[in-house]
XYZ file of C-alpha atoms in Angstrom:
634
model
C -35.850 -2.226 -1.943
C -33.894 -2.035 1.348
C -30.560 -1.978 -0.530
C -31.813 0.705 -2.922
C -32.996 2.868 -0.011
C -29.605 2.484 1.648
C -28.017 3.742 -1.544
C -30.165 6.876 -1.615
C -29.495 7.357 2.094
C -25.757 7.262 1.446
C -25.835 9.879 -1.309
C -27.920 12.267 0.785
C -26.018 11.625 4.012
C -22.567 11.816 2.465
C -23.286 15.190 0.888
C -24.584 16.636 4.159
C -21.724 14.996 6.044
C -19.134 16.656 3.799
C -20.867 19.971 4.443
C -20.695 19.473 8.211
C -17.077 18.339 8.407
C -15.886 21.059 6.017
C -16.307 23.585 8.813
C -14.684 21.365 11.431
C -10.918 21.007 12.021
C -10.893 17.215 12.392
C -8.783 15.452 9.749
C -9.967 12.248 8.041
C -13.204 11.787 9.966
C -13.930 8.951 7.536
C -11.534 6.988 5.284
C -10.110 9.390 2.655
C -11.264 8.818 -0.893
C -9.818 9.969 -4.192
C -7.693 9.182 -7.243
C -3.944 8.607 -7.590
C -2.029 8.831 -10.876
C 0.378 5.888 -10.325
C -1.636 2.941 -11.654
C -2.522 4.872 -14.812
C 0.642 6.805 -15.614
C 3.470 5.396 -13.487
C 5.738 8.442 -12.965
C 5.415 10.224 -16.299
C 2.054 11.936 -15.766
C 1.949 15.458 -17.209
C 0.093 18.573 -16.148
C -2.330 18.266 -19.061
C -3.069 14.598 -18.293
C -3.492 15.286 -14.589
C -5.834 18.243 -14.941
C -7.925 16.423 -17.538
C -8.250 13.526 -15.082
C -9.114 15.883 -12.219
C -11.904 17.457 -14.270
C -13.476 14.046 -14.849
C -13.122 13.150 -11.159
C -14.890 16.376 -10.272
C -17.758 15.640 -12.630
C -18.236 11.902 -12.113
C -16.659 10.799 -8.818
C -16.824 13.786 -6.470
C -20.564 13.225 -5.785
C -19.523 9.859 -4.334
C -16.912 11.308 -1.999
C -13.828 10.964 -4.198
C -12.335 14.346 -3.289
C -8.531 13.986 -3.613
C -6.574 14.162 -6.867
C -3.031 12.979 -6.106
C 0.126 13.198 -8.230
C 2.261 10.160 -7.457
C 6.035 9.924 -7.400
C 8.828 11.579 -9.384
C 6.925 14.669 -10.516
C 10.334 16.386 -10.272
C 12.169 13.950 -12.578
C 12.830 14.858 -16.206
C 11.256 12.418 -18.633
C 14.359 12.004 -20.819
C 16.458 9.005 -21.946
C 18.313 7.512 -18.990
C 15.766 8.588 -16.394
C 14.014 5.818 -14.443
C 12.795 5.406 -10.832
C 16.253 4.815 -9.308
C 18.336 6.928 -11.674
C 20.525 9.735 -10.384
C 20.986 13.238 -11.781
C 17.694 13.814 -13.603
C 15.766 15.654 -10.891
C 14.826 19.335 -10.817
C 15.793 20.935 -7.505
C 15.848 24.527 -6.312
C 18.782 26.374 -4.754
C 17.891 24.897 -1.344
C 17.948 21.268 -2.522
C 14.149 20.939 -2.558
C 12.329 19.047 -5.302
C 10.310 21.171 -7.718
C 8.080 20.014 -10.614
C 9.745 19.192 -13.928
C 8.856 22.283 -16.021
C 8.656 20.264 -19.232
C 5.855 18.130 -17.810
C 4.441 20.834 -15.514
C 4.795 24.073 -17.497
C 2.834 26.156 -14.977
C 5.620 25.499 -12.437
C 8.113 27.731 -14.237
C 9.574 30.804 -12.511
C 9.428 29.183 -9.084
C 5.649 28.740 -8.998
C 5.832 25.034 -8.104
C 2.398 23.412 -7.970
C 0.592 26.658 -7.101
C -1.351 26.938 -10.366
C -2.144 23.215 -10.529
C -3.461 23.260 -6.949
C -5.554 26.338 -7.717
C -7.036 24.629 -10.767
C -7.856 21.499 -8.769
C -9.461 23.579 -6.019
C -11.592 25.397 -8.605
C -13.028 21.980 -9.521
C -14.123 21.433 -5.929
C -11.370 18.876 -5.284
C -8.338 18.692 -3.024
C -4.790 18.402 -4.348
C -2.220 15.840 -3.212
C 1.383 14.930 -3.984
C 3.733 12.011 -3.317
C 7.030 12.829 -1.605
C 10.026 10.733 -0.609
C 11.901 10.464 2.659
C 14.416 13.089 3.730
C 16.948 14.432 1.268
C 17.660 13.591 -2.374
C 21.076 12.189 -3.227
C 21.243 14.768 -5.973
C 20.968 17.590 -3.418
C 23.454 15.765 -1.184
C 26.013 15.493 -3.996
C 25.506 19.171 -4.867
C 25.822 20.026 -1.151
C 23.119 22.646 -1.408
C 22.559 25.128 1.428
C 19.537 24.740 3.701
C 16.742 27.298 3.852
C 15.903 28.772 7.238
C 12.253 29.712 6.739
C 12.289 31.952 9.801
C 14.829 34.271 8.162
C 14.448 33.476 4.468
C 18.198 32.929 4.240
C 20.665 30.055 4.534
C 20.523 28.211 7.835
C 23.307 29.154 10.256
C 24.125 27.716 13.636
C 27.245 27.685 15.818
C 28.812 30.333 13.648
C 28.657 28.472 10.347
C 26.373 27.806 7.393
C 24.948 24.276 7.186
C 24.572 22.287 3.989
C 23.073 19.055 2.660
C 26.109 16.907 3.434
C 25.869 17.958 7.080
C 22.399 16.479 7.502
C 22.166 13.560 5.018
C 22.597 10.018 6.365
C 23.974 8.054 3.411
C 23.787 4.681 5.148
C 20.034 5.161 5.556
C 19.132 5.379 1.896
C 15.658 4.384 0.761
C 15.784 0.605 0.249
C 13.857 0.569 -3.040
C 15.356 3.818 -4.362
C 18.922 3.897 -2.948
C 20.180 6.366 -5.557
C 17.252 8.656 -4.942
C 16.792 9.598 -1.292
C 18.246 9.239 2.186
C 17.198 10.090 5.726
C 18.193 13.358 7.358
C 19.432 13.770 10.897
C 16.455 15.221 12.751
C 18.530 15.651 15.900
C 20.302 18.531 14.162
C 18.687 21.931 13.907
C 19.732 22.021 10.262
C 18.013 18.697 9.570
C 14.800 19.929 11.120
C 15.083 23.217 9.226
C 15.340 21.341 5.931
C 12.243 19.225 6.565
C 10.342 22.272 7.761
C 11.229 24.118 4.555
C 9.796 21.236 2.489
C 6.403 21.061 4.127
C 5.968 24.805 4.490
C 6.591 25.019 0.742
C 3.950 22.354 0.073
C 1.478 24.399 2.096
C 2.410 27.545 0.130
C 1.690 25.664 -3.094
C -1.796 24.776 -1.851
C -1.235 21.069 -1.200
C -4.000 19.329 0.814
C -2.608 15.785 0.956
C 0.941 14.417 1.281
C 1.790 10.778 0.600
C 5.136 10.289 2.385
C 7.080 7.306 1.037
C 9.940 5.156 2.330
C 9.479 6.018 6.024
C 7.240 3.140 7.173
C 7.358 -0.653 7.231
C 10.754 -1.946 6.129
C 12.030 1.634 5.910
C 10.604 2.881 9.216
C 11.954 6.315 10.170
C 10.011 7.243 13.276
C 12.082 10.384 13.845
C 11.156 11.845 10.459
C 7.482 10.854 10.752
C 7.294 12.442 14.209
C 8.884 15.699 13.141
C 6.869 16.010 9.929
C 3.706 15.442 11.968
C 4.748 18.249 14.305
C 5.340 20.584 11.365
C 1.960 19.764 9.831
C 0.187 20.472 13.125
C 1.586 24.019 13.108
C 0.742 24.918 9.508
C -2.039 27.377 8.767
C -3.160 25.101 5.939
C -4.539 21.644 6.899
C -2.672 18.848 5.113
C -3.732 15.212 5.340
C -0.729 13.010 6.158
C -0.401 9.575 4.498
C 2.451 7.045 4.790
C 3.650 4.609 2.135
C 4.587 1.883 1.173
C 4.109 -0.219 4.329
C 5.671 -3.598 3.460
C 6.234 -5.640 6.619
C 4.030 -3.237 8.573
C 2.524 -4.713 11.739
C -0.105 -3.549 14.248
C 2.705 -3.271 16.808
C 4.592 -0.903 14.526
C 1.395 1.057 13.913
C 1.115 1.839 17.638
C 4.039 4.213 17.231
C 2.763 6.071 14.186
C -1.037 5.887 13.893
C -1.528 8.896 16.167
C 0.892 10.946 14.065
C -0.734 10.446 10.645
C -4.120 10.101 8.943
C -3.574 6.982 6.831
C -0.753 4.491 6.437
C -0.120 1.677 4.002
C -0.039 -1.771 5.579
C 0.799 -3.776 2.435
C 3.173 -3.644 -0.498
C 2.018 -2.245 -3.823
C -1.307 -3.840 -4.754
C -1.678 -4.712 -8.427
C -4.315 -6.534 -10.411
C -3.580 -10.152 -9.496
C -5.673 -12.458 -7.362
C -2.603 -13.189 -5.215
C -2.395 -9.513 -4.304
C -6.071 -9.343 -3.357
C -5.932 -12.546 -1.290
C -2.831 -11.358 0.570
C -4.876 -8.544 2.137
C -7.206 -10.759 4.170
C -4.808 -11.559 7.010
C -3.405 -8.026 7.098
C -6.794 -6.338 7.286
C -7.956 -8.827 9.939
C -4.945 -8.102 12.149
C -5.250 -4.315 12.015
C -8.981 -4.501 12.716
C -8.368 -6.784 15.704
C -5.826 -4.253 17.008
C -8.533 -1.534 16.944
C -6.625 0.534 14.392
C -9.615 1.279 12.142
C -10.413 4.959 12.689
C -8.056 5.302 15.653
C -6.878 8.708 16.866
C -4.649 10.335 14.253
C -3.099 13.655 13.298
C -5.668 16.320 14.235
C -8.365 13.694 13.743
C -8.373 10.020 12.824
C -6.096 7.526 11.101
C -6.847 4.573 8.827
C -4.880 1.456 7.806
C -4.541 1.713 4.026
C -4.822 -1.408 1.835
C -3.473 0.539 -1.193
C -5.011 1.819 -4.408
C -7.737 0.079 -6.369
C -6.138 -1.235 -9.617
C -9.394 -1.350 -11.547
C -10.362 -0.181 -15.014
C -7.660 0.793 -17.505
C -4.082 0.545 -16.204
C -0.446 0.618 -17.117
C 2.051 -2.034 -15.974
C 4.230 -1.556 -12.876
C 7.335 0.335 -13.940
C 6.025 1.013 -17.454
C 6.595 4.471 -18.860
C 4.240 4.050 -21.785
C 0.991 5.114 -20.185
C -2.317 3.173 -19.932
C -2.711 0.323 -22.360
C -4.652 -2.557 -20.806
C -7.673 -3.363 -18.680
C -7.332 -4.824 -15.197
C -6.423 -8.504 -15.008
C -8.916 -9.075 -12.202
C -12.182 -10.592 -13.362
C -15.433 -9.021 -12.194
C -15.899 -11.366 -9.222
C -12.387 -10.601 -8.011
C -13.019 -6.873 -8.408
C -16.166 -7.147 -6.302
C -14.188 -9.042 -3.665
C -11.587 -6.292 -3.558
C -14.156 -3.498 -3.280
C -16.058 -5.385 -0.592
C -13.002 -6.146 1.545
C -11.726 -2.557 1.244
C -15.171 -1.322 2.312
C -15.615 -3.726 5.223
C -12.088 -2.988 6.484
C -12.787 0.746 6.028
C -9.640 1.264 4.021
C -9.126 4.568 2.225
C -10.439 4.234 -1.337
C -7.926 5.591 -3.832
C -8.918 4.654 -7.360
C -5.927 4.025 -9.647
C -7.504 3.469 -13.063
C -7.409 5.917 -15.952
C -10.524 8.031 -15.404
C -10.331 9.264 -19.013
C -11.245 5.696 -20.040
C -13.639 4.939 -17.189
C -16.026 2.214 -18.357
C -19.500 1.791 -16.914
C -18.731 -1.538 -15.203
C -15.824 -0.048 -13.262
C -17.778 3.134 -12.578
C -20.736 1.267 -11.082
C -18.329 -0.809 -9.002
C -16.452 2.067 -7.371
C -19.601 4.152 -6.857
C -21.855 1.435 -5.442
C -23.782 3.387 -2.779
C -24.128 0.537 -0.291
C -20.430 -0.304 -0.460
C -19.534 3.364 0.051
C -22.003 3.624 2.929
C -20.209 0.730 4.636
C -16.801 2.256 3.963
C -17.750 5.655 5.397
C -20.127 4.966 8.251
C -20.125 1.356 9.486
C -18.765 0.307 12.879
C -17.667 -2.856 14.727
C -15.824 -3.917 11.567
C -13.992 -7.201 12.005
C -13.369 -10.593 10.504
C -16.179 -13.017 11.355
C -14.722 -16.519 11.731
C -17.979 -18.432 12.300
C -18.539 -19.519 8.704
C -18.278 -22.809 6.864
C -17.581 -23.591 3.242
C -18.631 -26.571 1.151
C -16.963 -26.785 -2.227
C -19.168 -27.402 -5.205
C -18.251 -28.924 -8.533
C -14.579 -29.066 -9.438
C -15.007 -26.616 -12.309
C -11.726 -24.755 -12.271
C -11.078 -21.726 -14.370
C -7.917 -20.453 -15.931
C -6.821 -16.911 -15.150
C -5.546 -14.615 -17.876
C -2.886 -13.053 -15.726
C 0.384 -12.157 -17.389
C 3.190 -14.627 -16.801
C 6.215 -13.263 -15.046
C 9.745 -14.205 -16.060
C 10.980 -14.268 -12.481
C 11.343 -17.600 -10.740
C 9.652 -18.037 -7.383
C 9.777 -20.612 -4.600
C 6.868 -22.584 -6.006
C 8.903 -23.244 -9.146
C 11.911 -24.652 -7.346
C 10.350 -27.497 -5.458
C 8.921 -25.768 -2.400
C 5.457 -26.802 -1.279
C 2.697 -24.759 -2.844
C 1.386 -23.998 0.657
C 4.597 -22.344 1.838
C 6.169 -19.005 1.019
C 9.246 -17.147 2.111
C 8.471 -14.060 4.171
C 10.625 -11.276 5.610
C 9.958 -10.103 9.141
C 11.638 -8.518 12.145
C 14.589 -10.509 13.485
C 13.072 -10.124 16.973
C 10.215 -12.383 15.929
C 10.443 -15.748 17.756
C 9.728 -17.778 14.603
C 12.729 -16.709 12.526
C 15.300 -19.065 14.068
C 14.519 -22.119 11.962
C 17.404 -22.235 9.470
C 20.332 -24.642 9.582
C 23.189 -25.826 7.360
C 23.224 -29.298 5.881
C 26.528 -30.438 4.363
C 26.003 -32.439 1.177
C 29.714 -32.941 0.495
C 32.938 -31.090 1.203
C 32.226 -28.477 -1.463
C 28.463 -28.038 -1.244
C 26.158 -26.938 1.576
C 22.443 -26.354 1.817
C 20.636 -23.949 4.103
C 17.301 -25.521 5.046
C 14.237 -24.295 6.903
C 13.382 -26.706 9.717
C 11.005 -24.597 11.777
C 7.292 -25.612 11.907
C 7.400 -27.456 8.597
C 4.451 -29.606 9.689
C 3.710 -31.994 6.817
C 5.724 -30.046 4.260
C 9.085 -30.982 2.904
C 11.809 -28.689 4.285
C 12.733 -25.883 1.926
C 16.450 -25.997 1.125
C 18.543 -23.489 -0.792
C 22.071 -23.968 -2.056
C 24.746 -21.808 -0.478
C 27.279 -19.969 -2.609
C 29.714 -17.207 -1.771
C 28.923 -14.089 -3.798
C 30.848 -13.009 -6.861
C 32.969 -10.017 -5.925
C 34.048 -7.282 -8.281
C 36.049 -4.959 -6.041
C 37.991 -4.800 -2.782
C 35.261 -2.574 -1.348
C 32.632 -5.246 -1.943
C 34.966 -7.875 -0.528
C 35.092 -6.005 2.769
C 31.388 -5.078 2.730
C 30.189 -8.588 1.904
C 32.563 -10.509 4.143
C 30.677 -13.439 5.641
C 27.742 -12.935 3.285
C 26.438 -15.458 0.763
C 24.141 -15.922 -2.196
C 21.366 -18.501 -2.046
C 20.674 -20.505 -5.201
C 17.416 -22.099 -6.274
C 19.282 -25.215 -7.416
C 22.898 -26.266 -7.492
C 24.585 -25.085 -10.658
C 21.884 -22.542 -11.511
C 22.562 -18.836 -11.774
C 19.393 -17.634 -10.076
C 19.752 -16.210 -6.556
C 17.234 -15.297 -3.880
C 16.375 -11.589 -3.760
C 15.566 -9.731 -0.575
C 14.191 -6.803 -2.518
C 14.679 -5.802 -6.147
C 15.380 -2.277 -7.279
C 11.879 -1.614 -8.510
C 8.771 -1.625 -6.349
C 7.378 -5.086 -5.781
C 3.809 -6.200 -5.553
C 2.688 -7.823 -2.330
C 2.516 -11.133 -4.195
C 6.169 -10.895 -5.191
C 7.194 -9.826 -1.702
C 5.584 -12.932 -0.276
C 6.713 -15.443 -2.859
C 10.445 -14.917 -2.675
C 11.827 -13.953 -6.065
C 14.877 -15.427 -7.786
C 16.905 -13.341 -10.219
C 20.205 -13.749 -12.070
C 22.951 -13.787 -9.432
C 24.710 -10.493 -8.750
C 26.901 -9.050 -6.019
C 24.248 -6.494 -5.051
C 23.275 -6.111 -1.422
C 19.727 -7.236 -2.164
C 21.057 -10.777 -2.750
C 23.345 -10.888 0.293
C 22.333 -13.101 3.212
C 23.948 -14.071 6.507
C 23.151 -17.141 8.613
C 23.550 -16.449 12.326
C 24.365 -19.021 15.008
C 20.839 -18.725 16.412
C 19.382 -20.037 13.137
C 18.205 -16.723 11.716
C 18.803 -15.879 8.053
C 19.319 -12.114 7.783
C 18.980 -9.979 4.664
C 21.967 -7.697 4.237
C 19.673 -5.378 2.288
C 16.814 -4.762 4.695
C 18.073 -6.134 8.013
C 14.977 -8.355 8.131
C 14.990 -12.108 8.689
C 13.616 -14.800 6.395
C 10.949 -17.169 7.651
C 8.432 -19.563 6.129
C 4.672 -19.127 6.263
C 1.615 -20.548 4.570
C 0.962 -19.212 1.081
C -2.788 -19.665 1.421
C -4.870 -16.747 2.641
C -7.592 -19.334 3.248
C -9.212 -19.952 6.585
C -8.485 -23.541 7.564
C -9.067 -25.928 4.699
C -12.402 -24.509 3.559
C -10.963 -21.503 1.724
C -13.628 -19.070 2.904
C -13.485 -15.831 4.867
C -16.087 -13.451 6.238
C -16.392 -9.938 7.672
C -19.150 -8.345 9.728
C -20.062 -4.748 10.582
C -22.923 -2.647 11.915
C -24.700 0.131 10.021
C -25.889 3.496 11.267
C -29.520 2.349 11.509
C -28.685 -0.909 13.250
C -28.499 -2.986 10.068
C -25.886 -5.750 9.957
C -23.501 -6.157 7.047
C -22.089 -9.623 6.405
C -19.569 -10.264 3.636
C -18.799 -13.844 2.577
C -15.639 -14.429 0.517
C -14.694 -17.488 -1.527
C -10.916 -17.771 -1.897
C -11.141 -21.167 -3.550
C -10.614 -21.961 -7.222
C -14.062 -23.555 -7.414
C -17.567 -22.472 -6.495
C -18.253 -22.837 -2.783
C -21.406 -22.780 -0.684
C -20.719 -20.490 2.302
C -22.936 -20.589 5.369
C -23.223 -18.524 8.554
C -25.672 -18.879 11.439
C -27.647 -15.821 12.469
C -27.168 -16.753 16.133
C -23.374 -16.745 15.779
C -23.390 -13.065 14.834
C -24.004 -12.180 18.481
C -20.460 -13.361 19.187
C -19.107 -10.516 17.083
C -21.680 -7.824 17.913
C -21.763 -6.911 21.603
C -25.223 -6.204 22.904
C -27.048 -7.923 20.058
C -28.957 -11.064 21.001
C -29.782 -12.797 17.743
C -30.797 -16.182 19.108
C -34.111 -17.340 17.624
C -34.210 -14.200 15.517
C -35.095 -13.971 11.858
C -33.617 -11.216 9.713
C -34.803 -9.724 6.488
C -31.916 -9.734 4.058
C -30.765 -8.808 0.600
C -27.510 -9.323 -1.286
C -25.863 -6.205 -2.712
C -24.085 -7.398 -5.856
C -26.889 -9.604 -7.207
C -29.563 -7.195 -5.863
C -31.502 -10.272 -4.767
C -34.007 -10.035 -1.925
C -33.683 -13.148 0.244
C -36.744 -12.292 2.333
C -36.832 -13.539 5.930
C -33.739 -15.522 6.914
C -34.533 -17.508 10.038
C -31.486 -19.505 11.050
C -28.819 -19.601 8.402
C -27.381 -17.534 5.584
C -26.285 -19.965 2.905
C -25.295 -19.031 -0.626
C -23.162 -20.396 -3.444
C -20.338 -17.956 -4.149
C -18.406 -17.765 -7.404
C -14.685 -18.528 -7.677
C -12.760 -15.739 -5.919
C -16.075 -13.938 -5.511
C -18.112 -12.657 -2.608
C -21.643 -12.125 -1.354
C -22.490 -8.982 0.620
C -25.634 -9.138 2.737
C -27.569 -6.314 4.370
C -29.641 -7.692 7.254
C -32.452 -6.078 9.236
C -32.655 -8.013 12.485
C -35.237 -6.896 15.073
């Protein structure tokens, strides 16, 4: 009964809360919630598909706070043979080098209308409209050397007696790492560079955009200058626009100190897809950002939220597929509940990615669970709770019906299953663990010797890269490929051309050897192995997201009425009994003395009333599943 009452309380409170904040200027008072087209349509979503999806969101999800409908990337790219995420020459740009919607997919954009009619339609449904944008300037505009719009005059930007153009502001050597043929940074120290960025975001406001997802400026591709200036522009607009950063690979709480006050949400992981490895990889990340007090910190004209990425639930397409939705999520129901629970307890923005036109009742009940949404919107003191124990049950393992990837990874080439190759800042003290071992006069290995503990050292075979031109010979001088095994033709990637899931980013992928920069490495005298592609250094970490050897994790939070939320997660591949003492919760909740206290509790997902719990919560949790308790403790 307590859980049911909490659900009704959420629906009533959230509606009245939206009414209150609608008249207030504060941005993102609670974690933003909505739908994004990427997981369902990749980049080929059309106006008809999008508006049909928005109508369903308005009818079925808006009552639960899902208020944003967001068009993801490449809405300006023509869907014709030869066009793909990193292709060049297929984009629709205006005379000022700004991206405009592809009129074949977005017919209402013709005659310079942009997204005006789409935004108006979305607003008429009671929703807010969002778009994905890339960093800086497109290479297509750079190659065309388009003039720059001065929005203060409505004419071409002039300074120092001359007209400025795209090639004056584009920084070719700072191309987007995962879309190098697509976009590059602009020089924000130049008045012309600032004028170009200003013209972009003022145009978005004119179209009626409420939400901007700004890609390739954070994490590995950090561009603090562009983030800072865009934030300044958004502060001055008459129209409020929520500011989101993506993708966020290699993001750290230290890095977030520089940007969290400038934005409203920011991705802290790579692309999250429907694999258990992706879900498990979020436990350490969410713990670290919570411990750094980044949940709901001061942001652009309001608050900011670490973003664990979209929810790949329901009916999806495959990453990089242009064929549209065709399969259900690979996560089983227990894994889906774990993802929803962690996202809620960490107060991540909730951006549903599934095809809402095919929204099944199981997925619908999952993403609209009132208690979970109550926690996501209104809980406080959210943090990982380490005082739990796990006792594994029977050794009944289950097989997972995840699709098999053709790429090789470290686990397949003899590395310990508890180690993975990670990329991090070269200033990190733990990156200097690589050394050369000569096997004979013609063959060397580069081996990781740092904190190997009981694991066998990981060794990779060194080979000079194949060169196809004098230019590459100069560019790649001193660089090398790293082979999985001697004589094989698979080399270690730093980052492939397409977006990678967080699982792939943390497993170290091997691909057929090429002379591309993403397979170039350099071993420095200090023992650091540097990626020529990203400038990051390779290091070895544990592949397990498990806590100790028990494979269990837990989070705790406080509700608005003083209730305590406790989430218990089983990361093991077998059922596990997870236990937590009521008295230990005082260690995580300042001012609460729970010694010798009994709490009345119920579990959300099973809807089971556990009655009075005197000393210990103890429950058997399914493989990769969770238990979410609501406790009333006097």
